[in-house]
Amino acid sequence: MSKGLLLVVSAPSAGGKGTILKELFQQDPNLRMSVSATTRKPRPGEEHGKHYYFVTREEFQEMVDDGNMLEYAEYVGNCYGTPKGPVERWRADGLDVVLEIEVQGGAQIKCVAPDCVSIFIAPPSMEVLEKRLRGRGTEDEETIQKRLETARKEIPHGKNYDYIVVNDRLEDAVADVRAILRSEKMKSERNAELIEKLLAP
Ligand code: 5GP
């Protein structure tokens, strides 16, 4: 059985990656979502162990010190990190794993797992991004301004990703991500053993 893919998905805050991934997960039973640890407080409706592991700064630091984080970063005043164990176990079982992380973490993953596939979800315009961020209605004005400023700094990092998917129409963006997954699975470097098997006596 071949190792599962590691898919890194980044987008500026409110870039719509959550909606795209939700749809993708409904269509693809081979996908698993990594649950990150964060020091951020839960938003209404968010559950510990499902959306995030909500931890204290001390608990977060302990996970880092024990070498249990694949990557971690500070984002708008809070820490976020990917627990290593589940990602490695799922991939070994042939399941594809998605990391929904910001751009500093995305850059770290490229170093620790160079075989990962990275996708940057870009908004169609800055106006649309701002509208989506306000439409969420969960942040105060100061946080919205901070997130927009962060988005302007994040967008240039899109150039370092393997793929850029524009999130205009949801169905198109989901189809684009599925197409990427499908072709990545067919890459010759991931399928060398197929050729050997063909010629085996
Ligand atoms: P939010 O607070 O809106 O849930 O997430 C803020 C940002 O942190 C988003 O861009 C999200 O993708 C990112 N993020 C979530 N989990 C992780 C993680 O484990 N590592 C890193 N580097 N970023 C994360």
mmCIF file with all atom_site columns, C-alpha atoms and ligand atoms in Angstrom:
data_model
loop_
_atom_site.group_PDB
_atom_site.id
_atom_site.type_symbol
_atom_site.label_atom_id
_atom_site.label_alt_id
_atom_site.label_comp_id
_atom_site.label_asym_id
_atom_site.label_entity_id
_atom_site.label_seq_id
_atom_site.pdbx_PDB_ins_code
_atom_site.Cartn_x
_atom_site.Cartn_y
_atom_site.Cartn_z
_atom_site.occupancy
_atom_site.B_iso_or_equiv
_atom_site.pdbx_formal_charge
_atom_site.auth_seq_id
_atom_site.auth_comp_id
_atom_site.auth_asym_id
_atom_site.auth_atom_id
_atom_site.pdbx_PDB_model_num
ATOM   1   C CA  . MET A 1 1   ? 0.000   0.000   0.000   1.00 0.00 ? 1   MET A CA  1
ATOM   2   C CA  . SER A 1 2   ? 1.413   3.418   -0.845  1.00 0.00 ? 2   SER A CA  1
ATOM   3   C CA  . LYS A 1 3   ? 1.746   6.163   1.753   1.00 0.00 ? 3   LYS A CA  1
ATOM   4   C CA  . GLY A 1 4   ? -1.113  8.697   1.893   1.00 0.00 ? 4   GLY A CA  1
ATOM   5   C CA  . LEU A 1 5   ? -0.621  12.218  0.589   1.00 0.00 ? 5   LEU A CA  1
ATOM   6   C CA  . LEU A 1 6   ? 0.008   15.153  2.883   1.00 0.00 ? 6   LEU A CA  1
ATOM   7   C CA  . LEU A 1 7   ? -2.049  18.055  1.627   1.00 0.00 ? 7   LEU A CA  1
ATOM   8   C CA  . VAL A 1 8   ? -1.259  21.520  3.002   1.00 0.00 ? 8   VAL A CA  1
ATOM   9   C CA  . VAL A 1 9   ? -4.020  24.052  2.457   1.00 0.00 ? 9   VAL A CA  1
ATOM   10  C CA  . SER A 1 10  ? -3.553  27.719  3.303   1.00 0.00 ? 10  SER A CA  1
ATOM   11  C CA  . ALA A 1 11  ? -5.627  30.814  2.660   1.00 0.00 ? 11  ALA A CA  1
ATOM   12  C CA  . PRO A 1 12  ? -5.960  34.230  4.191   1.00 0.00 ? 12  PRO A CA  1
ATOM   13  C CA  . SER A 1 13  ? -8.444  34.264  7.087   1.00 0.00 ? 13  SER A CA  1
ATOM   14  C CA  . ALA A 1 14  ? -12.023 33.973  5.733   1.00 0.00 ? 14  ALA A CA  1
ATOM   15  C CA  . GLY A 1 15  ? -10.598 32.974  2.341   1.00 0.00 ? 15  GLY A CA  1
ATOM   16  C CA  . GLY A 1 16  ? -13.241 30.239  2.243   1.00 0.00 ? 16  GLY A CA  1
ATOM   17  C CA  . LYS A 1 17  ? -10.954 27.249  2.718   1.00 0.00 ? 17  LYS A CA  1
ATOM   18  C CA  . GLY A 1 18  ? -13.177 25.828  5.452   1.00 0.00 ? 18  GLY A CA  1
ATOM   19  C CA  . THR A 1 19  ? -16.157 25.626  3.074   1.00 0.00 ? 19  THR A CA  1
ATOM   20  C CA  . ILE A 1 20  ? -14.079 24.083  0.287   1.00 0.00 ? 20  ILE A CA  1
ATOM   21  C CA  . LEU A 1 21  ? -12.620 21.475  2.619   1.00 0.00 ? 21  LEU A CA  1
ATOM   22  C CA  . LYS A 1 22  ? -16.019 20.607  4.106   1.00 0.00 ? 22  LYS A CA  1
ATOM   23  C CA  . GLU A 1 23  ? -17.304 19.822  0.625   1.00 0.00 ? 23  GLU A CA  1
ATOM   24  C CA  . LEU A 1 24  ? -14.126 17.937  -0.273  1.00 0.00 ? 24  LEU A CA  1
ATOM   25  C CA  . PHE A 1 25  ? -14.448 15.732  2.810   1.00 0.00 ? 25  PHE A CA  1
ATOM   26  C CA  . GLN A 1 26  ? -18.011 14.864  1.881   1.00 0.00 ? 26  GLN A CA  1
ATOM   27  C CA  . GLN A 1 27  ? -16.839 13.676  -1.521  1.00 0.00 ? 27  GLN A CA  1
ATOM   28  C CA  . ASP A 1 28  ? -13.663 11.817  -0.562  1.00 0.00 ? 28  ASP A CA  1
ATOM   29  C CA  . PRO A 1 29  ? -13.757 9.090   2.142   1.00 0.00 ? 29  PRO A CA  1
ATOM   30  C CA  . ASN A 1 30  ? -9.977  8.591   1.935   1.00 0.00 ? 30  ASN A CA  1
ATOM   31  C CA  . LEU A 1 31  ? -9.282  12.028  3.473   1.00 0.00 ? 31  LEU A CA  1
ATOM   32  C CA  . ARG A 1 32  ? -8.507  12.777  7.117   1.00 0.00 ? 32  ARG A CA  1
ATOM   33  C CA  . MET A 1 33  ? -8.347  16.224  8.711   1.00 0.00 ? 33  MET A CA  1
ATOM   34  C CA  . SER A 1 34  ? -5.573  16.961  11.152  1.00 0.00 ? 34  SER A CA  1
ATOM   35  C CA  . VAL A 1 35  ? -6.928  18.573  14.342  1.00 0.00 ? 35  VAL A CA  1
ATOM   36  C CA  . SER A 1 36  ? -4.587  21.355  15.454  1.00 0.00 ? 36  SER A CA  1
ATOM   37  C CA  . ALA A 1 37  ? -3.776  22.535  18.940  1.00 0.00 ? 37  ALA A CA  1
ATOM   38  C CA  . THR A 1 38  ? -4.349  26.223  19.647  1.00 0.00 ? 38  THR A CA  1
ATOM   39  C CA  . THR A 1 39  ? -4.162  28.681  22.519  1.00 0.00 ? 39  THR A CA  1
ATOM   40  C CA  . ARG A 1 40  ? -7.068  30.670  20.992  1.00 0.00 ? 40  ARG A CA  1
ATOM   41  C CA  . LYS A 1 41  ? -10.378 30.634  22.859  1.00 0.00 ? 41  LYS A CA  1
ATOM   42  C CA  . PRO A 1 42  ? -13.153 28.550  21.227  1.00 0.00 ? 42  PRO A CA  1
ATOM   43  C CA  . ARG A 1 43  ? -15.677 30.405  19.039  1.00 0.00 ? 43  ARG A CA  1
ATOM   44  C CA  . PRO A 1 44  ? -19.373 29.605  19.517  1.00 0.00 ? 44  PRO A CA  1
ATOM   45  C CA  . GLY A 1 45  ? -20.057 26.080  18.263  1.00 0.00 ? 45  GLY A CA  1
ATOM   46  C CA  . GLU A 1 46  ? -16.418 24.972  18.263  1.00 0.00 ? 46  GLU A CA  1
ATOM   47  C CA  . GLU A 1 47  ? -15.685 21.706  20.078  1.00 0.00 ? 47  GLU A CA  1
ATOM   48  C CA  . HIS A 1 48  ? -12.516 20.548  21.811  1.00 0.00 ? 48  HIS A CA  1
ATOM   49  C CA  . GLY A 1 49  ? -11.021 17.605  19.901  1.00 0.00 ? 49  GLY A CA  1
ATOM   50  C CA  . LYS A 1 50  ? -13.147 18.242  16.816  1.00 0.00 ? 50  LYS A CA  1
ATOM   51  C CA  . HIS A 1 51  ? -12.308 21.725  15.560  1.00 0.00 ? 51  HIS A CA  1
ATOM   52  C CA  . TYR A 1 52  ? -9.185  22.215  17.673  1.00 0.00 ? 52  TYR A CA  1
ATOM   53  C CA  . TYR A 1 53  ? -7.525  21.014  20.847  1.00 0.00 ? 53  TYR A CA  1
ATOM   54  C CA  . PHE A 1 54  ? -7.934  24.157  22.940  1.00 0.00 ? 54  PHE A CA  1
ATOM   55  C CA  . VAL A 1 55  ? -4.903  24.287  25.218  1.00 0.00 ? 55  VAL A CA  1
ATOM   56  C CA  . THR A 1 56  ? -3.102  26.734  27.504  1.00 0.00 ? 56  THR A CA  1
ATOM   57  C CA  . ARG A 1 57  ? 0.199   28.359  26.493  1.00 0.00 ? 57  ARG A CA  1
ATOM   58  C CA  . GLU A 1 58  ? 1.972   26.028  28.941  1.00 0.00 ? 58  GLU A CA  1
ATOM   59  C CA  . GLU A 1 59  ? 0.371   22.895  27.457  1.00 0.00 ? 59  GLU A CA  1
ATOM   60  C CA  . PHE A 1 60  ? 1.192   24.125  23.951  1.00 0.00 ? 60  PHE A CA  1
ATOM   61  C CA  . GLN A 1 61  ? 4.824   24.764  24.867  1.00 0.00 ? 61  GLN A CA  1
ATOM   62  C CA  . GLU A 1 62  ? 5.064   21.290  26.411  1.00 0.00 ? 62  GLU A CA  1
ATOM   63  C CA  . MET A 1 63  ? 3.915   19.695  23.140  1.00 0.00 ? 63  MET A CA  1
ATOM   64  C CA  . VAL A 1 64  ? 6.563   21.705  21.259  1.00 0.00 ? 64  VAL A CA  1
ATOM   65  C CA  . ASP A 1 65  ? 9.310   20.842  23.767  1.00 0.00 ? 65  ASP A CA  1
ATOM   66  C CA  . ASP A 1 66  ? 8.420   17.135  23.635  1.00 0.00 ? 66  ASP A CA  1
ATOM   67  C CA  . GLY A 1 67  ? 8.842   17.183  19.838  1.00 0.00 ? 67  GLY A CA  1
ATOM   68  C CA  . ASN A 1 68  ? 5.143   16.382  19.295  1.00 0.00 ? 68  ASN A CA  1
ATOM   69  C CA  . MET A 1 69  ? 4.454   19.174  16.775  1.00 0.00 ? 69  MET A CA  1
ATOM   70  C CA  . LEU A 1 70  ? 5.035   18.742  13.054  1.00 0.00 ? 70  LEU A CA  1
ATOM   71  C CA  . GLU A 1 71  ? 4.953   22.540  12.740  1.00 0.00 ? 71  GLU A CA  1
ATOM   72  C CA  . TYR A 1 72  ? 3.688   25.486  14.765  1.00 0.00 ? 72  TYR A CA  1
ATOM   73  C CA  . ALA A 1 73  ? 3.316   29.232  14.466  1.00 0.00 ? 73  ALA A CA  1
ATOM   74  C CA  . GLU A 1 74  ? 1.977   32.321  16.177  1.00 0.00 ? 74  GLU A CA  1
ATOM   75  C CA  . TYR A 1 75  ? -0.935  33.964  14.378  1.00 0.00 ? 75  TYR A CA  1
ATOM   76  C CA  . VAL A 1 76  ? -2.746  37.159  15.504  1.00 0.00 ? 76  VAL A CA  1
ATOM   77  C CA  . GLY A 1 77  ? -1.520  36.671  19.067  1.00 0.00 ? 77  GLY A CA  1
ATOM   78  C CA  . ASN A 1 78  ? -2.312  32.961  19.435  1.00 0.00 ? 78  ASN A CA  1
ATOM   79  C CA  . CYS A 1 79  ? -0.288  29.772  18.929  1.00 0.00 ? 79  CYS A CA  1
ATOM   80  C CA  . TYR A 1 80  ? -1.371  27.060  16.483  1.00 0.00 ? 80  TYR A CA  1
ATOM   81  C CA  . GLY A 1 81  ? 0.342   23.727  15.829  1.00 0.00 ? 81  GLY A CA  1
ATOM   82  C CA  . THR A 1 82  ? -0.099  20.348  14.122  1.00 0.00 ? 82  THR A CA  1
ATOM   83  C CA  . PRO A 1 83  ? 0.213   17.286  16.404  1.00 0.00 ? 83  PRO A CA  1
ATOM   84  C CA  . LYS A 1 84  ? 2.594   14.862  14.702  1.00 0.00 ? 84  LYS A CA  1
ATOM   85  C CA  . GLY A 1 85  ? 1.216   11.440  15.735  1.00 0.00 ? 85  GLY A CA  1
ATOM   86  C CA  . PRO A 1 86  ? -2.134  11.239  13.893  1.00 0.00 ? 86  PRO A CA  1
ATOM   87  C CA  . VAL A 1 87  ? -0.658  12.633  10.660  1.00 0.00 ? 87  VAL A CA  1
ATOM   88  C CA  . GLU A 1 88  ? 2.050   9.977   10.587  1.00 0.00 ? 88  GLU A CA  1
ATOM   89  C CA  . ARG A 1 89  ? -0.311  7.119   11.494  1.00 0.00 ? 89  ARG A CA  1
ATOM   90  C CA  . TRP A 1 90  ? -2.930  8.029   8.886   1.00 0.00 ? 90  TRP A CA  1
ATOM   91  C CA  . ARG A 1 91  ? -0.349  8.442   6.125   1.00 0.00 ? 91  ARG A CA  1
ATOM   92  C CA  . ALA A 1 92  ? 1.200   5.086   6.992   1.00 0.00 ? 92  ALA A CA  1
ATOM   93  C CA  . ASP A 1 93  ? -2.294  3.560   6.644   1.00 0.00 ? 93  ASP A CA  1
ATOM   94  C CA  . GLY A 1 94  ? -2.568  4.978   3.115   1.00 0.00 ? 94  GLY A CA  1
ATOM   95  C CA  . LEU A 1 95  ? -5.009  7.757   4.069   1.00 0.00 ? 95  LEU A CA  1
ATOM   96  C CA  . ASP A 1 96  ? -4.590  11.285  2.693   1.00 0.00 ? 96  ASP A CA  1
ATOM   97  C CA  . VAL A 1 97  ? -4.205  13.934  5.393   1.00 0.00 ? 97  VAL A CA  1
ATOM   98  C CA  . VAL A 1 98  ? -5.168  17.598  5.136   1.00 0.00 ? 98  VAL A CA  1
ATOM   99  C CA  . LEU A 1 99  ? -3.502  20.332  7.168   1.00 0.00 ? 99  LEU A CA  1
ATOM   100 C CA  . GLU A 1 100 ? -5.446  23.578  7.183   1.00 0.00 ? 100 GLU A CA  1
ATOM   101 C CA  . ILE A 1 101 ? -2.711  25.929  8.340   1.00 0.00 ? 101 ILE A CA  1
ATOM   102 C CA  . GLU A 1 102 ? -1.392  29.458  7.864   1.00 0.00 ? 102 GLU A CA  1
ATOM   103 C CA  . VAL A 1 103 ? 1.602   30.372  5.698   1.00 0.00 ? 103 VAL A CA  1
ATOM   104 C CA  . GLN A 1 104 ? 4.427   30.223  8.290   1.00 0.00 ? 104 GLN A CA  1
ATOM   105 C CA  . GLY A 1 105 ? 3.399   26.648  9.109   1.00 0.00 ? 105 GLY A CA  1
ATOM   106 C CA  . GLY A 1 106 ? 3.072   25.907  5.385   1.00 0.00 ? 106 GLY A CA  1
ATOM   107 C CA  . ALA A 1 107 ? 6.715   26.912  4.877   1.00 0.00 ? 107 ALA A CA  1
ATOM   108 C CA  . GLN A 1 108 ? 7.837   24.691  7.802   1.00 0.00 ? 108 GLN A CA  1
ATOM   109 C CA  . ILE A 1 109 ? 6.009   21.653  6.414   1.00 0.00 ? 109 ILE A CA  1
ATOM   110 C CA  . LYS A 1 110 ? 7.856   21.987  3.107   1.00 0.00 ? 110 LYS A CA  1
ATOM   111 C CA  . CYS A 1 111 ? 11.085  21.423  5.069   1.00 0.00 ? 111 CYS A CA  1
ATOM   112 C CA  . VAL A 1 112 ? 9.960   18.529  7.299   1.00 0.00 ? 112 VAL A CA  1
ATOM   113 C CA  . ALA A 1 113 ? 7.811   16.768  4.671   1.00 0.00 ? 113 ALA A CA  1
ATOM   114 C CA  . PRO A 1 114 ? 9.123   17.753  1.220   1.00 0.00 ? 114 PRO A CA  1
ATOM   115 C CA  . ASP A 1 115 ? 6.736   15.245  -0.420  1.00 0.00 ? 115 ASP A CA  1
ATOM   116 C CA  . CYS A 1 116 ? 3.720   17.296  0.703   1.00 0.00 ? 116 CYS A CA  1
ATOM   117 C CA  . VAL A 1 117 ? 1.377   18.936  -1.793  1.00 0.00 ? 117 VAL A CA  1
ATOM   118 C CA  . SER A 1 118 ? 0.635   22.566  -1.009  1.00 0.00 ? 118 SER A CA  1
ATOM   119 C CA  . ILE A 1 119 ? -2.369  24.552  -2.188  1.00 0.00 ? 119 ILE A CA  1
ATOM   120 C CA  . PHE A 1 120 ? -2.993  28.244  -1.619  1.00 0.00 ? 120 PHE A CA  1
ATOM   121 C CA  . ILE A 1 121 ? -6.652  29.233  -1.804  1.00 0.00 ? 121 ILE A CA  1
ATOM   122 C CA  . ALA A 1 122 ? -6.825  32.811  -3.079  1.00 0.00 ? 122 ALA A CA  1
ATOM   123 C CA  . PRO A 1 123 ? -9.896  35.048  -2.881  1.00 0.00 ? 123 PRO A CA  1
ATOM   124 C CA  . PRO A 1 124 ? -11.147 36.483  -6.200  1.00 0.00 ? 124 PRO A CA  1
ATOM   125 C CA  . SER A 1 125 ? -10.455 40.014  -4.847  1.00 0.00 ? 125 SER A CA  1
ATOM   126 C CA  . MET A 1 126 ? -9.623  41.866  -1.631  1.00 0.00 ? 126 MET A CA  1
ATOM   127 C CA  . GLU A 1 127 ? -13.163 43.298  -1.590  1.00 0.00 ? 127 GLU A CA  1
ATOM   128 C CA  . VAL A 1 128 ? -14.669 39.811  -1.554  1.00 0.00 ? 128 VAL A CA  1
ATOM   129 C CA  . LEU A 1 129 ? -12.279 38.775  1.207   1.00 0.00 ? 129 LEU A CA  1
ATOM   130 C CA  . GLU A 1 130 ? -13.313 41.712  3.417   1.00 0.00 ? 130 GLU A CA  1
ATOM   131 C CA  . LYS A 1 131 ? -16.993 41.043  2.778   1.00 0.00 ? 131 LYS A CA  1
ATOM   132 C CA  . ARG A 1 132 ? -16.615 37.383  3.783   1.00 0.00 ? 132 ARG A CA  1
ATOM   133 C CA  . LEU A 1 133 ? -14.689 38.314  6.918   1.00 0.00 ? 133 LEU A CA  1
ATOM   134 C CA  . ARG A 1 134 ? -17.394 40.778  8.011   1.00 0.00 ? 134 ARG A CA  1
ATOM   135 C CA  . GLY A 1 135 ? -20.174 38.371  7.036   1.00 0.00 ? 135 GLY A CA  1
ATOM   136 C CA  . ARG A 1 136 ? -18.924 35.860  9.585   1.00 0.00 ? 136 ARG A CA  1
ATOM   137 C CA  . GLY A 1 137 ? -19.951 38.268  12.346  1.00 0.00 ? 137 GLY A CA  1
ATOM   138 C CA  . THR A 1 138 ? -17.784 36.589  14.972  1.00 0.00 ? 138 THR A CA  1
ATOM   139 C CA  . GLU A 1 139 ? -14.961 39.151  15.283  1.00 0.00 ? 139 GLU A CA  1
ATOM   140 C CA  . ASP A 1 140 ? -14.872 42.739  16.543  1.00 0.00 ? 140 ASP A CA  1
ATOM   141 C CA  . GLU A 1 141 ? -13.671 45.623  14.305  1.00 0.00 ? 141 GLU A CA  1
ATOM   142 C CA  . GLU A 1 142 ? -10.135 45.594  15.709  1.00 0.00 ? 142 GLU A CA  1
ATOM   143 C CA  . THR A 1 143 ? -9.754  41.869  14.994  1.00 0.00 ? 143 THR A CA  1
ATOM   144 C CA  . ILE A 1 144 ? -11.197 42.314  11.479  1.00 0.00 ? 144 ILE A CA  1
ATOM   145 C CA  . GLN A 1 145 ? -8.646  45.053  10.743  1.00 0.00 ? 145 GLN A CA  1
ATOM   146 C CA  . LYS A 1 146 ? -5.833  42.895  12.152  1.00 0.00 ? 146 LYS A CA  1
ATOM   147 C CA  . ARG A 1 147 ? -6.920  39.913  10.021  1.00 0.00 ? 147 ARG A CA  1
ATOM   148 C CA  . LEU A 1 148 ? -7.138  42.041  6.859   1.00 0.00 ? 148 LEU A CA  1
ATOM   149 C CA  . GLU A 1 149 ? -3.670  43.400  7.493   1.00 0.00 ? 149 GLU A CA  1
ATOM   150 C CA  . THR A 1 150 ? -2.423  39.840  8.064   1.00 0.00 ? 150 THR A CA  1
ATOM   151 C CA  . ALA A 1 151 ? -4.145  38.713  4.832   1.00 0.00 ? 151 ALA A CA  1
ATOM   152 C CA  . ARG A 1 152 ? -2.262  41.379  2.848   1.00 0.00 ? 152 ARG A CA  1
ATOM   153 C CA  . LYS A 1 153 ? 0.996   40.008  4.258   1.00 0.00 ? 153 LYS A CA  1
ATOM   154 C CA  . GLU A 1 154 ? -0.032  36.364  3.635   1.00 0.00 ? 154 GLU A CA  1
ATOM   155 C CA  . ILE A 1 155 ? -1.158  36.634  0.023   1.00 0.00 ? 155 ILE A CA  1
ATOM   156 C CA  . PRO A 1 156 ? 2.363   37.098  -1.450  1.00 0.00 ? 156 PRO A CA  1
ATOM   157 C CA  . HIS A 1 157 ? 3.325   33.717  0.115   1.00 0.00 ? 157 HIS A CA  1
ATOM   158 C CA  . GLY A 1 158 ? 0.884   32.066  -2.296  1.00 0.00 ? 158 GLY A CA  1
ATOM   159 C CA  . LYS A 1 159 ? 3.729   32.098  -4.823  1.00 0.00 ? 159 LYS A CA  1
ATOM   160 C CA  . ASN A 1 160 ? 5.640   29.512  -2.740  1.00 0.00 ? 160 ASN A CA  1
ATOM   161 C CA  . TYR A 1 161 ? 2.826   26.957  -2.880  1.00 0.00 ? 161 TYR A CA  1
ATOM   162 C CA  . ASP A 1 162 ? 2.651   24.173  -5.466  1.00 0.00 ? 162 ASP A CA  1
ATOM   163 C CA  . TYR A 1 163 ? -0.818  25.283  -6.595  1.00 0.00 ? 163 TYR A CA  1
ATOM   164 C CA  . ILE A 1 164 ? -3.043  28.361  -6.396  1.00 0.00 ? 164 ILE A CA  1
ATOM   165 C CA  . VAL A 1 165 ? -6.800  27.805  -6.481  1.00 0.00 ? 165 VAL A CA  1
ATOM   166 C CA  . VAL A 1 166 ? -9.058  30.853  -6.795  1.00 0.00 ? 166 VAL A CA  1
ATOM   167 C CA  . ASN A 1 167 ? -12.119 30.531  -4.603  1.00 0.00 ? 167 ASN A CA  1
ATOM   168 C CA  . ASP A 1 168 ? -14.770 32.216  -6.699  1.00 0.00 ? 168 ASP A CA  1
ATOM   169 C CA  . ARG A 1 169 ? -17.448 29.561  -7.288  1.00 0.00 ? 169 ARG A CA  1
ATOM   170 C CA  . LEU A 1 170 ? -17.389 26.864  -4.601  1.00 0.00 ? 170 LEU A CA  1
ATOM   171 C CA  . GLU A 1 171 ? -18.042 23.938  -6.985  1.00 0.00 ? 171 GLU A CA  1
ATOM   172 C CA  . ASP A 1 172 ? -15.165 25.011  -9.252  1.00 0.00 ? 172 ASP A CA  1
ATOM   173 C CA  . ALA A 1 173 ? -12.736 25.418  -6.360  1.00 0.00 ? 173 ALA A CA  1
ATOM   174 C CA  . VAL A 1 174 ? -13.648 21.969  -4.977  1.00 0.00 ? 174 VAL A CA  1
ATOM   175 C CA  . ALA A 1 175 ? -13.265 20.398  -8.424  1.00 0.00 ? 175 ALA A CA  1
ATOM   176 C CA  . ASP A 1 176 ? -9.864  22.101  -8.794  1.00 0.00 ? 176 ASP A CA  1
ATOM   177 C CA  . VAL A 1 177 ? -8.607  20.694  -5.483  1.00 0.00 ? 177 VAL A CA  1
ATOM   178 C CA  . ARG A 1 178 ? -9.887  17.221  -6.407  1.00 0.00 ? 178 ARG A CA  1
ATOM   179 C CA  . ALA A 1 179 ? -8.111  17.439  -9.757  1.00 0.00 ? 179 ALA A CA  1
ATOM   180 C CA  . ILE A 1 180 ? -4.869  18.330  -7.986  1.00 0.00 ? 180 ILE A CA  1
ATOM   181 C CA  . LEU A 1 181 ? -5.224  15.351  -5.620  1.00 0.00 ? 181 LEU A CA  1
ATOM   182 C CA  . ARG A 1 182 ? -5.981  13.018  -8.504  1.00 0.00 ? 182 ARG A CA  1
ATOM   183 C CA  . SER A 1 183 ? -2.995  14.026  -10.599 1.00 0.00 ? 183 SER A CA  1
ATOM   184 C CA  . GLU A 1 184 ? -0.633  14.083  -7.626  1.00 0.00 ? 184 GLU A CA  1
ATOM   185 C CA  . LYS A 1 185 ? -1.558  10.446  -6.939  1.00 0.00 ? 185 LYS A CA  1
ATOM   186 C CA  . MET A 1 186 ? -0.558  9.538   -10.510 1.00 0.00 ? 186 MET A CA  1
ATOM   187 C CA  . LYS A 1 187 ? 2.888   11.148  -10.327 1.00 0.00 ? 187 LYS A CA  1
ATOM   188 C CA  . SER A 1 188 ? 5.555   8.667   -11.414 1.00 0.00 ? 188 SER A CA  1
ATOM   189 C CA  . GLU A 1 189 ? 7.666   9.353   -8.312  1.00 0.00 ? 189 GLU A CA  1
ATOM   190 C CA  . ARG A 1 190 ? 4.787   8.115   -6.139  1.00 0.00 ? 190 ARG A CA  1
ATOM   191 C CA  . ASN A 1 191 ? 4.221   5.028   -8.314  1.00 0.00 ? 191 ASN A CA  1
ATOM   192 C CA  . ALA A 1 192 ? 7.653   3.619   -9.081  1.00 0.00 ? 192 ALA A CA  1
ATOM   193 C CA  . GLU A 1 193 ? 6.635   0.240   -7.612  1.00 0.00 ? 193 GLU A CA  1
ATOM   194 C CA  . LEU A 1 194 ? 3.887   -0.141  -10.248 1.00 0.00 ? 194 LEU A CA  1
ATOM   195 C CA  . ILE A 1 195 ? 6.518   -0.293  -12.980 1.00 0.00 ? 195 ILE A CA  1
ATOM   196 C CA  . GLU A 1 196 ? 8.599   -2.796  -10.994 1.00 0.00 ? 196 GLU A CA  1
ATOM   197 C CA  . LYS A 1 197 ? 5.530   -4.968  -10.417 1.00 0.00 ? 197 LYS A CA  1
ATOM   198 C CA  . LEU A 1 198 ? 4.726   -4.955  -14.143 1.00 0.00 ? 198 LEU A CA  1
ATOM   199 C CA  . LEU A 1 199 ? 8.127   -6.387  -15.022 1.00 0.00 ? 199 LEU A CA  1
ATOM   200 C CA  . ALA A 1 200 ? 8.431   -8.748  -12.063 1.00 0.00 ? 200 ALA A CA  1
ATOM   201 C CA  . PRO A 1 201 ? 8.770   -12.413 -13.151 1.00 0.00 ? 201 PRO A CA  1
HETATM 202 P P1  . 5GP B 2 .   ? -8.676  30.502  13.188  1.00 0.00 ? 1   5GP B P1  1
HETATM 203 O O1  . 5GP B 2 .   ? -8.342  31.177  14.471  1.00 0.00 ? 1   5GP B O1  1
HETATM 204 O O2  . 5GP B 2 .   ? -9.440  31.399  12.258  1.00 0.00 ? 1   5GP B O2  1
HETATM 205 O O3  . 5GP B 2 .   ? -9.330  29.168  13.392  1.00 0.00 ? 1   5GP B O3  1
HETATM 206 O O4  . 5GP B 2 .   ? -7.289  30.175  12.449  1.00 0.00 ? 1   5GP B O4  1
HETATM 207 C C1  . 5GP B 2 .   ? -6.372  31.192  12.193  1.00 0.00 ? 1   5GP B C1  1
HETATM 208 C C2  . 5GP B 2 .   ? -5.306  30.675  11.245  1.00 0.00 ? 1   5GP B C2  1
HETATM 209 O O5  . 5GP B 2 .   ? -4.526  29.641  11.856  1.00 0.00 ? 1   5GP B O5  1
HETATM 210 C C3  . 5GP B 2 .   ? -5.888  30.062  9.975   1.00 0.00 ? 1   5GP B C3  1
HETATM 211 O O6  . 5GP B 2 .   ? -5.144  30.565  8.866   1.00 0.00 ? 1   5GP B O6  1
HETATM 212 C C4  . 5GP B 2 .   ? -5.663  28.588  10.166  1.00 0.00 ? 1   5GP B C4  1
HETATM 213 O O7  . 5GP B 2 .   ? -5.512  27.909  8.930   1.00 0.00 ? 1   5GP B O7  1
HETATM 214 C C5  . 5GP B 2 .   ? -4.368  28.598  10.943  1.00 0.00 ? 1   5GP B C5  1
HETATM 215 N N1  . 5GP B 2 .   ? -4.101  27.336  11.634  1.00 0.00 ? 1   5GP B N1  1
HETATM 216 C C6  . 5GP B 2 .   ? -4.988  26.460  12.164  1.00 0.00 ? 1   5GP B C6  1
HETATM 217 N N2  . 5GP B 2 .   ? -4.354  25.410  12.681  1.00 0.00 ? 1   5GP B N2  1
HETATM 218 C C7  . 5GP B 2 .   ? -3.032  25.599  12.471  1.00 0.00 ? 1   5GP B C7  1
HETATM 219 C C8  . 5GP B 2 .   ? -1.850  24.835  12.762  1.00 0.00 ? 1   5GP B C8  1
HETATM 220 O O8  . 5GP B 2 .   ? -1.888  23.738  13.311  1.00 0.00 ? 1   5GP B O8  1
HETATM 221 N N3  . 5GP B 2 .   ? -0.677  25.366  12.385  1.00 0.00 ? 1   5GP B N3  1
HETATM 222 C C9  . 5GP B 2 .   ? -0.573  26.581  11.761  1.00 0.00 ? 1   5GP B C9  1
HETATM 223 N N4  . 5GP B 2 .   ? 0.649   27.004  11.415  1.00 0.00 ? 1   5GP B N4  1
HETATM 224 N N5  . 5GP B 2 .   ? -1.653  27.301  11.458  1.00 0.00 ? 1   5GP B N5  1
HETATM 225 C C10 . 5GP B 2 .   ? -2.865  26.835  11.815  1.00 0.00 ? 1   5GP B C10 1
#
